[in-house]
Amino acid sequence: MKERFAKLLLGEDMSGGGKGVSSALALSNALTNLAAAVFGEQKRLEPMAAERKARWRKEIDWLLSVTDYVVEMVPTQQKGKDGSTMEIMTTRQRTDLHMNIPALRKLDTMLIDCLDNFKDQNEFYYVSKDADDPDRSKGKNEDKWWLPTPKVPVDGLSDTARRFLQYQKDCVNQVLKAAMAINAQTLSEMEIPESYIESLPKNGRASLGDLIYRNITDEFFDPDQFLATVDMSSEHKILDLKNRIEASIVIWKRKMNQKDTKSAWGSAVSIEKRELFEERAETILLLLKHRFPGLPQSSLDISKIQFNRDVGQAVLESYSRILESLAFTVLSRIEDVLHADCQTVSPSQGRKSSVRNPVPKPDKCPTPREEVDRSSSAEPPCSMTLSDFMGWNNEQGESDMNKKDPLAVSDDSDKDTDSGKLGKLPPIVTDKKVSYLENIGGMRSPTSRH
């Protein structure tokens, strides 16, 4: 505790020369490093070790306790001894922290409970990465060579086990969507650093390139047609497209601000057209974020985290990013077991039918009552859903998440976007999708996400 307290006060500058990072970034790094130390070893679908779980709960409480003292002044009524009332100012926890910290704690509990649910499973097991594995030699696990290989019985998993895995997968996917929504909302509220703005070109065309600029500014714009024509064959190219679009949005927003009309940012394009171009770019950006939730952080996000000075936003961003990465990891582990089962049952079609992207479409997770009604009495108990923890019913939960952030939309709303045209776009997967916590090592800062 003394060591962590010292690092936070010194801003990670152990020389004491005052050259450390800000308190916000130091706290963000502390949360990220704690998660890497605790969850970095989670390579199997099994409960966390008792000592690691105790360490996580103790130290996350230490770090989150800072938010209890991030307050704002609010008016309240006070009644005097003589019966008169007067309005006074009192302190309370800042609104964004009061709303989101309890929600993130519940998501945290759901993920750990999900891992605990695999305690008594005996239908699949793991082979060490150092063991002789014929499947590995055939190249079936070349993209995850450092992980133990899941194995299932020769006749595959039982129906009960498949339903259990699918249910856990759906529930963890709800946690992923909620964490993504909070993280995206927090990042959107962070100020854009001047250093990022100074690095931008003077117009959107220079940022996007002629081809992308022509497609976005064309009279007839179709977002799914646009994405179908853009080269997204690798994660690097998708991230580059995201960086270009985010930069163009910042440029157009600054140009629409009157204080910049007389500066070098000004141009002959009308404000109305610039607003239209910005809306189109936002639509493309939303599609990219929704289709590729495992993408690394963009240049804009990295810059915001690095130069952010708001401690409350730093905690929300880092905590939600940690939970998003853990949910992504758990989904990937579940998908590996389902893939092994699919290969065992139908080897010729295993690779075709398996889903390489471990983040499925946002199916509605059934309530415990629906799950019990449609499953046999011998089925193992499942964890509670996000709706149960948050006190929502399913419909209200979807609605609340939609209002909070566009990333938390449902399948139906995906199909309705842009007059139903988005459904045409075939799913695109990147060559390599590894969670942030699998890559991080040592005391690395949170500038790399997955």
Coordinates of C-alpha atoms in Angstrom, one line a residue:
M1 CA 0.0 0.0 0.0
K2 CA 2.8 2.4 0.8
E3 CA 4.5 1.7 -2.5
R4 CA 1.4 2.3 -4.5
F5 CA 0.7 5.5 -2.5
A6 CA 4.2 6.7 -3.2
K7 CA 4.0 6.0 -6.9
L8 CA 0.7 7.9 -7.2
L9 CA 2.1 10.9 -5.4
L10 CA 5.3 10.9 -7.3
G11 CA 3.6 10.5 -10.6
E12 CA 5.8 7.4 -11.2
D13 CA 8.9 9.6 -11.1
M14 CA 10.9 7.7 -8.4
S15 CA 13.7 10.2 -8.6
G16 CA 11.5 12.8 -6.9
G17 CA 12.5 15.4 -9.4
G18 CA 8.9 16.4 -10.2
K19 CA 9.0 15.1 -13.7
G20 CA 6.3 12.5 -13.2
V21 CA 3.0 12.1 -15.1
S22 CA -0.2 13.7 -13.9
S23 CA -2.3 12.2 -11.1
A24 CA -4.9 11.1 -13.6
L25 CA -2.5 9.2 -15.8
A26 CA -0.7 7.7 -12.8
L27 CA -4.0 6.4 -11.5
S28 CA -5.0 5.1 -15.0
N29 CA -1.6 3.3 -15.2
A30 CA -2.0 1.8 -11.7
L31 CA -5.5 0.4 -12.6
T32 CA -4.1 -1.0 -15.9
N33 CA -1.0 -2.6 -14.3
L34 CA -3.2 -4.2 -11.6
A35 CA -5.5 -5.8 -14.1
A36 CA -2.5 -7.0 -16.2
A37 CA -1.0 -8.7 -13.1
V38 CA -4.3 -10.3 -11.9
F39 CA -6.0 -11.2 -15.2
G40 CA -2.9 -11.8 -17.4
E41 CA -2.8 -15.4 -16.3
Q42 CA -6.4 -16.1 -17.1
K43 CA -5.8 -18.5 -20.0
R44 CA -8.5 -21.1 -19.2
L45 CA -12.2 -21.2 -18.4
E46 CA -11.8 -21.7 -14.7
P47 CA -12.4 -19.8 -11.5
M48 CA -9.7 -17.3 -10.5
A49 CA -7.3 -18.4 -7.9
A50 CA -8.4 -17.3 -4.4
E51 CA -5.3 -15.2 -3.8
R52 CA -5.6 -13.4 -7.1
K53 CA -9.3 -12.8 -6.5
A54 CA -8.6 -11.4 -3.0
R55 CA -5.8 -9.2 -4.3
W56 CA -8.0 -7.8 -7.1
R57 CA -10.9 -6.9 -4.8
K58 CA -8.6 -5.4 -2.2
E59 CA -6.5 -3.3 -4.5
I60 CA -9.3 -2.2 -6.8
D61 CA -11.1 -0.9 -3.7
W62 CA -8.0 1.1 -2.9
L63 CA -7.8 2.7 -6.3
L64 CA -11.5 3.4 -6.7
S65 CA -11.7 5.0 -3.2
V66 CA -10.2 8.1 -4.9
T67 CA -13.6 8.7 -6.6
D68 CA -15.4 9.0 -3.3
Y69 CA -13.7 12.4 -2.8
V70 CA -14.4 13.7 -6.3
V71 CA -17.4 15.8 -5.5
E72 CA -19.5 18.7 -6.7
M73 CA -21.5 21.3 -4.9
V74 CA -25.3 21.0 -5.0
P75 CA -28.1 23.0 -3.3
T76 CA -30.1 21.4 -0.6
Q77 CA -32.8 22.4 1.9
Q78 CA -31.9 22.6 5.6
K79 CA -34.5 23.1 8.3
G80 CA -33.6 25.2 11.3
K81 CA -34.5 24.8 15.0
D82 CA -37.2 27.4 14.7
G83 CA -38.8 25.6 11.8
S84 CA -37.5 27.9 9.1
T85 CA -35.9 26.4 6.0
M86 CA -32.9 27.7 4.1
E87 CA -31.0 26.6 1.1
I88 CA -27.4 25.6 1.6
M89 CA -24.7 24.0 -0.6
T90 CA -23.5 20.5 0.2
T91 CA -21.1 18.1 -1.5
R92 CA -21.9 14.9 -3.2
Q93 CA -20.0 12.5 -5.5
R94 CA -19.8 13.8 -9.1
T95 CA -22.7 12.7 -11.2
D96 CA -20.8 10.7 -13.8
L97 CA -19.0 8.8 -11.1
H98 CA -22.1 8.3 -9.0
M99 CA -23.8 6.7 -12.0
N100 CA -21.0 4.7 -13.6
I101 CA -18.8 3.4 -10.7
P102 CA -21.5 1.2 -9.2
A103 CA -22.4 -0.1 -12.7
L104 CA -18.8 -1.0 -13.4
R105 CA -18.5 -2.8 -10.1
K106 CA -21.5 -4.9 -11.0
L107 CA -20.1 -5.7 -14.4
D108 CA -16.9 -6.7 -12.6
T109 CA -18.8 -9.0 -10.3
M110 CA -20.6 -10.6 -13.2
L111 CA -17.4 -11.5 -15.0
I112 CA -15.8 -13.1 -12.0
D113 CA -19.0 -15.0 -11.2
C114 CA -19.0 -16.2 -14.8
L115 CA -15.6 -17.7 -14.4
D116 CA -16.7 -19.2 -11.0
N117 CA -19.5 -21.0 -12.9
F118 CA -17.0 -23.2 -14.6
K119 CA -15.8 -24.6 -11.3
D120 CA -17.5 -28.0 -11.6
Q121 CA -17.5 -28.5 -15.3
N122 CA -16.0 -31.8 -16.5
E123 CA -16.8 -32.0 -20.2
F124 CA -13.8 -30.2 -21.6
Y125 CA -10.2 -29.9 -20.5
Y126 CA -7.0 -28.3 -21.7
V127 CA -3.7 -29.5 -23.1
S128 CA -0.6 -27.6 -22.2
K129 CA 1.0 -25.5 -25.0
D130 CA 4.2 -27.5 -24.6
A131 CA 2.4 -30.8 -25.0
D132 CA 2.5 -32.7 -28.4
D133 CA -0.8 -31.8 -29.9
P134 CA -1.7 -33.1 -33.4
D135 CA -4.3 -30.3 -33.9
R136 CA -1.6 -27.7 -33.2
S137 CA 0.7 -29.3 -35.7
K138 CA -2.0 -29.1 -38.3
G139 CA -2.1 -25.4 -37.9
K140 CA -5.5 -25.1 -36.2
N141 CA -4.2 -23.1 -33.3
E142 CA -1.4 -21.2 -35.0
D143 CA -3.0 -17.8 -34.1
K144 CA -3.1 -18.6 -30.4
W145 CA 0.0 -20.7 -30.0
W146 CA 0.8 -19.4 -26.5
L147 CA -2.6 -20.7 -25.1
P148 CA -3.5 -24.2 -23.9
T149 CA -5.6 -26.0 -26.3
P150 CA -9.2 -26.9 -25.2
K151 CA -10.2 -30.5 -25.8
V152 CA -13.7 -32.1 -25.7
P153 CA -14.9 -35.7 -25.6
V154 CA -14.7 -37.7 -28.9
D155 CA -18.5 -37.4 -29.4
G156 CA -18.5 -33.7 -28.5
L157 CA -20.1 -31.8 -25.7
S158 CA -23.5 -32.7 -24.4
D159 CA -26.5 -30.5 -25.2
T160 CA -26.6 -29.3 -21.6
A161 CA -23.0 -28.2 -21.8
R162 CA -23.6 -26.4 -25.1
R163 CA -26.6 -24.5 -23.8
F164 CA -24.6 -23.6 -20.7
L165 CA -21.7 -22.3 -22.7
Q166 CA -24.0 -20.4 -25.1
Y167 CA -25.8 -18.8 -22.2
Q168 CA -22.6 -17.7 -20.5
K169 CA -21.4 -16.3 -23.8
D170 CA -24.5 -14.2 -24.3
C171 CA -24.3 -12.9 -20.7
V172 CA -20.7 -11.9 -21.0
N173 CA -21.5 -10.3 -24.3
Q174 CA -23.9 -8.0 -22.4
V175 CA -21.1 -7.1 -20.0
L176 CA -18.9 -6.3 -23.0
K177 CA -21.5 -4.0 -24.6
A178 CA -22.1 -2.1 -21.3
A179 CA -18.3 -1.6 -20.7
M180 CA -17.8 -0.5 -24.3
A181 CA -20.6 2.0 -23.9
I182 CA -19.2 3.5 -20.7
N183 CA -15.7 3.6 -22.1
A184 CA -16.8 5.3 -25.4
Q185 CA -18.9 7.8 -23.5
T186 CA -16.0 8.7 -21.2
L187 CA -13.6 9.1 -24.1
S188 CA -16.0 11.3 -26.0
E189 CA -16.2 13.7 -23.0
M190 CA -12.5 14.1 -22.6
E191 CA -10.9 17.2 -24.1
I192 CA -9.0 16.9 -27.3
P193 CA -5.3 17.9 -26.5
E194 CA -3.8 20.8 -28.4
S195 CA -0.9 18.6 -29.4
Y196 CA -3.2 16.4 -31.3
I197 CA -4.9 19.3 -33.0
E198 CA -1.6 20.8 -34.0
S199 CA -0.6 17.6 -35.7
L200 CA -3.7 17.6 -38.0
P201 CA -3.7 18.7 -41.6
K202 CA -5.6 21.8 -42.5
N203 CA -8.6 20.1 -44.2
G204 CA -10.5 16.9 -44.3
R205 CA -9.5 15.9 -47.8
A206 CA -5.8 15.8 -46.7
S207 CA -6.7 13.6 -43.8
L208 CA -8.9 11.2 -45.6
G209 CA -7.2 11.0 -49.0
D210 CA -8.9 11.8 -52.3
L211 CA -10.7 8.5 -52.7
I212 CA -12.3 8.3 -49.3
Y213 CA -13.1 12.0 -49.4
R214 CA -14.9 11.7 -52.7
N215 CA -16.9 8.8 -51.4
I216 CA -18.0 10.6 -48.2
T217 CA -18.8 13.9 -50.0
D218 CA -20.6 12.2 -52.9
E219 CA -24.3 13.3 -53.4
F220 CA -25.5 9.7 -52.9
F221 CA -23.8 8.2 -49.9
D222 CA -24.3 4.6 -48.8
P223 CA -22.3 3.6 -45.7
D224 CA -22.3 -0.2 -46.3
Q225 CA -21.3 0.3 -49.9
F226 CA -18.5 2.6 -48.8
L227 CA -17.2 0.0 -46.3
A228 CA -17.5 -2.7 -49.0
T229 CA -15.2 -0.8 -51.3
V230 CA -12.5 0.1 -48.7
D231 CA -9.6 -2.2 -48.1
M232 CA -10.1 -3.7 -44.6
S233 CA -8.0 -6.8 -45.1
S234 CA -6.0 -6.3 -41.9
E235 CA -6.3 -4.8 -38.5
H236 CA -3.7 -2.2 -39.3
K237 CA -5.7 -0.9 -42.3
I238 CA -8.9 -0.7 -40.3
L239 CA -7.1 1.2 -37.5
D240 CA -5.6 3.6 -40.2
L241 CA -9.1 4.2 -41.6
K242 CA -10.5 4.9 -38.1
N243 CA -7.6 7.4 -37.4
R244 CA -8.3 9.2 -40.7
I245 CA -12.0 9.5 -40.1
E246 CA -11.6 10.7 -36.5
A247 CA -9.1 13.3 -37.6
S248 CA -11.5 14.6 -40.3
I249 CA -14.3 14.8 -37.8
V250 CA -12.2 17.0 -35.5
I251 CA -11.2 19.2 -38.4
W252 CA -14.8 19.7 -39.6
K253 CA -16.0 20.4 -36.1
R254 CA -13.4 23.0 -35.6
K255 CA -14.2 24.6 -38.9
M256 CA -17.9 24.9 -37.9
N257 CA -16.8 26.8 -34.8
Q258 CA -17.0 30.5 -35.5
K259 CA -13.8 31.3 -33.7
D260 CA -11.9 29.4 -36.4
T261 CA -13.6 30.9 -39.5
K262 CA -11.0 33.6 -39.8
S263 CA -8.0 31.4 -39.2
A264 CA -6.1 29.0 -41.4
W265 CA -8.7 26.4 -40.8
G266 CA -11.3 28.3 -42.8
S267 CA -12.4 27.2 -46.3
A268 CA -15.0 27.8 -48.9
V269 CA -17.2 24.7 -48.0
S270 CA -20.5 25.8 -46.4
I271 CA -21.3 24.9 -42.8
E272 CA -24.3 22.9 -44.0
K273 CA -22.2 20.6 -46.2
R274 CA -19.6 20.3 -43.5
E275 CA -22.3 19.1 -41.0
L276 CA -23.5 16.6 -43.6
F277 CA -19.9 15.3 -44.1
E278 CA -19.4 15.0 -40.3
E279 CA -22.6 13.0 -39.9
R280 CA -21.5 10.6 -42.6
A281 CA -18.1 10.2 -41.0
E282 CA -19.7 9.6 -37.6
T283 CA -21.8 6.9 -39.2
I284 CA -18.8 5.1 -40.6
L285 CA -16.9 5.5 -37.3
L286 CA -19.9 4.0 -35.4
L287 CA -20.0 1.0 -37.8
L288 CA -16.3 0.4 -37.4
K289 CA -16.5 0.5 -33.6
H290 CA -19.5 -1.8 -33.6
R291 CA -18.1 -4.4 -36.0
F292 CA -14.5 -4.4 -34.6
P293 CA -14.7 -4.0 -30.8
G294 CA -11.3 -5.5 -30.4
L295 CA -9.5 -2.8 -32.3
P296 CA -6.5 -1.1 -30.6
Q297 CA -7.1 2.5 -29.4
S298 CA -7.0 5.2 -32.1
S299 CA -4.4 8.0 -32.1
L300 CA -7.1 10.3 -30.7
D301 CA -8.0 8.0 -27.8
I302 CA -4.3 7.6 -26.9
S303 CA -3.7 11.3 -27.0
K304 CA -6.8 12.0 -24.8
I305 CA -5.7 9.4 -22.2
Q306 CA -2.1 10.7 -22.1
F307 CA -2.9 14.4 -21.7
N308 CA -6.1 14.0 -19.6
R309 CA -6.1 15.8 -16.3
D310 CA -9.5 14.8 -15.0
V311 CA -9.0 12.1 -12.3
G312 CA -12.6 10.9 -12.4
Q313 CA -12.6 10.4 -16.2
A314 CA -9.2 8.6 -15.9
V315 CA -10.7 6.1 -13.5
L316 CA -13.9 5.6 -15.5
E317 CA -11.9 5.1 -18.8
S318 CA -9.3 2.7 -17.4
Y319 CA -11.8 0.6 -15.3
S320 CA -14.2 0.2 -18.2
R321 CA -11.4 -0.6 -20.6
I322 CA -10.1 -3.3 -18.1
L323 CA -13.6 -4.9 -17.9
E324 CA -14.0 -4.7 -21.7
S325 CA -10.7 -6.5 -22.2
L326 CA -11.6 -9.1 -19.6
A327 CA -15.0 -9.7 -21.2
F328 CA -13.3 -10.0 -24.6
T329 CA -10.9 -12.6 -23.2
V330 CA -13.6 -14.7 -21.6
L331 CA -15.6 -14.6 -24.8
S332 CA -12.6 -15.7 -26.7
R333 CA -12.0 -18.6 -24.3
I334 CA -15.7 -19.7 -24.6
E335 CA -15.4 -19.5 -28.4
D336 CA -12.3 -21.7 -28.4
V337 CA -14.2 -24.4 -26.6
L338 CA -17.2 -24.2 -28.9
H339 CA -14.8 -24.3 -31.9
A340 CA -13.2 -27.4 -30.6
D341 CA -16.6 -29.0 -30.1
C342 CA -17.6 -28.0 -33.6
Q343 CA -14.5 -29.6 -35.1
T344 CA -15.0 -32.8 -33.1
V345 CA -18.7 -33.2 -34.2
S346 CA -18.1 -32.1 -37.8
P347 CA -14.4 -31.9 -38.7
S348 CA -14.9 -31.1 -42.3
Q349 CA -17.1 -28.1 -41.5
G350 CA -15.5 -27.1 -38.2
R351 CA -13.3 -24.3 -39.6
K352 CA -16.1 -22.9 -41.8
S353 CA -18.7 -22.9 -39.1
S354 CA -16.6 -21.5 -36.3
V355 CA -16.8 -17.8 -35.7
R356 CA -13.3 -16.3 -35.7
N357 CA -14.4 -13.0 -34.1
P358 CA -15.1 -14.0 -30.5
V359 CA -17.6 -11.1 -30.1
P360 CA -21.0 -12.3 -31.4
K361 CA -23.9 -10.2 -32.5
P362 CA -25.7 -8.7 -29.5
D363 CA -28.3 -11.3 -28.9
K364 CA -30.7 -10.7 -26.1
C365 CA -29.7 -12.7 -23.0
P366 CA -32.6 -14.7 -21.6
T367 CA -33.9 -14.1 -18.2
P368 CA -33.3 -16.8 -15.5
R369 CA -37.0 -17.7 -15.7
E370 CA -36.9 -18.2 -19.5
E371 CA -33.7 -20.2 -19.2
V372 CA -35.2 -22.5 -16.6
D373 CA -38.4 -23.0 -18.5
R374 CA -36.7 -24.0 -21.7
S375 CA -33.9 -26.1 -20.3
S376 CA -33.9 -29.5 -18.5
S377 CA -33.8 -29.8 -14.8
A378 CA -30.3 -31.4 -15.0
E379 CA -28.8 -28.3 -16.6
P380 CA -26.2 -26.5 -14.4
P381 CA -27.2 -23.2 -12.9
C382 CA -26.2 -20.1 -14.8
S383 CA -25.0 -16.7 -13.6
M384 CA -27.3 -13.7 -13.2
T385 CA -27.6 -11.4 -16.2
L386 CA -26.7 -7.8 -16.4
S387 CA -30.4 -7.0 -16.2
D388 CA -30.8 -8.8 -12.9
F389 CA -27.7 -6.9 -11.4
M390 CA -28.8 -3.5 -12.6
G391 CA -32.4 -3.9 -11.7
W392 CA -33.7 -3.7 -15.3
N393 CA -36.0 -5.9 -17.3
N394 CA -34.6 -6.8 -20.7
E395 CA -36.5 -4.2 -22.6
Q396 CA -35.8 -1.4 -20.3
G397 CA -32.1 -2.4 -20.1
E398 CA -31.7 -2.2 -23.9
S399 CA -33.5 1.1 -24.0
D400 CA -31.3 2.6 -21.2
M401 CA -28.1 1.5 -22.9
N402 CA -29.3 2.9 -26.2
K403 CA -29.9 6.3 -24.7
K404 CA -26.5 6.2 -23.0
D405 CA -24.3 5.4 -25.9
P406 CA -24.9 4.3 -29.5
L407 CA -22.5 1.4 -29.1
A408 CA -25.1 -0.4 -27.0
V409 CA -27.7 -0.9 -29.7
S410 CA -29.5 -4.1 -30.4
D411 CA -29.6 -6.2 -33.5
D412 CA -32.9 -4.7 -34.6
S413 CA -31.6 -1.2 -34.3
D414 CA -28.5 -2.2 -36.3
K415 CA -30.8 -3.3 -39.1
D416 CA -32.9 -0.2 -39.0
T417 CA -29.9 2.2 -39.2
D418 CA -29.6 4.1 -42.5
S419 CA -33.0 2.8 -43.7
G420 CA -32.1 -0.9 -43.3
K421 CA -29.0 -0.8 -45.6
L422 CA -26.5 -1.8 -43.0
G423 CA -27.6 -5.4 -43.1
K424 CA -26.1 -5.8 -46.6
L425 CA -22.5 -5.5 -45.3
P426 CA -20.9 -9.0 -44.8
P427 CA -19.1 -9.5 -41.6
I428 CA -15.4 -8.7 -41.8
V429 CA -12.8 -10.1 -39.5
T430 CA -9.3 -9.0 -38.9
D431 CA -6.3 -11.3 -39.3
K432 CA -5.5 -11.2 -35.6
K433 CA -7.6 -10.2 -32.6
V434 CA -5.9 -10.5 -29.3
S435 CA -7.1 -8.9 -26.1
Y436 CA -5.2 -6.1 -24.5
L437 CA -4.5 -8.1 -21.3
E438 CA -2.8 -10.8 -23.3
N439 CA -0.3 -8.4 -24.8
I440 CA 0.5 -6.1 -21.9
G441 CA 3.5 -6.8 -19.8
G442 CA 5.3 -5.1 -16.9
M443 CA 4.5 -1.6 -16.1
R444 CA 3.3 -0.6 -19.5
S445 CA 1.0 2.5 -19.8
P446 CA -2.5 2.1 -21.2
T447 CA -1.6 3.4 -24.6
S448 CA -2.1 0.0 -26.2
R449 CA -5.5 -1.4 -25.8
H450 CA -5.8 -5.0 -27.2

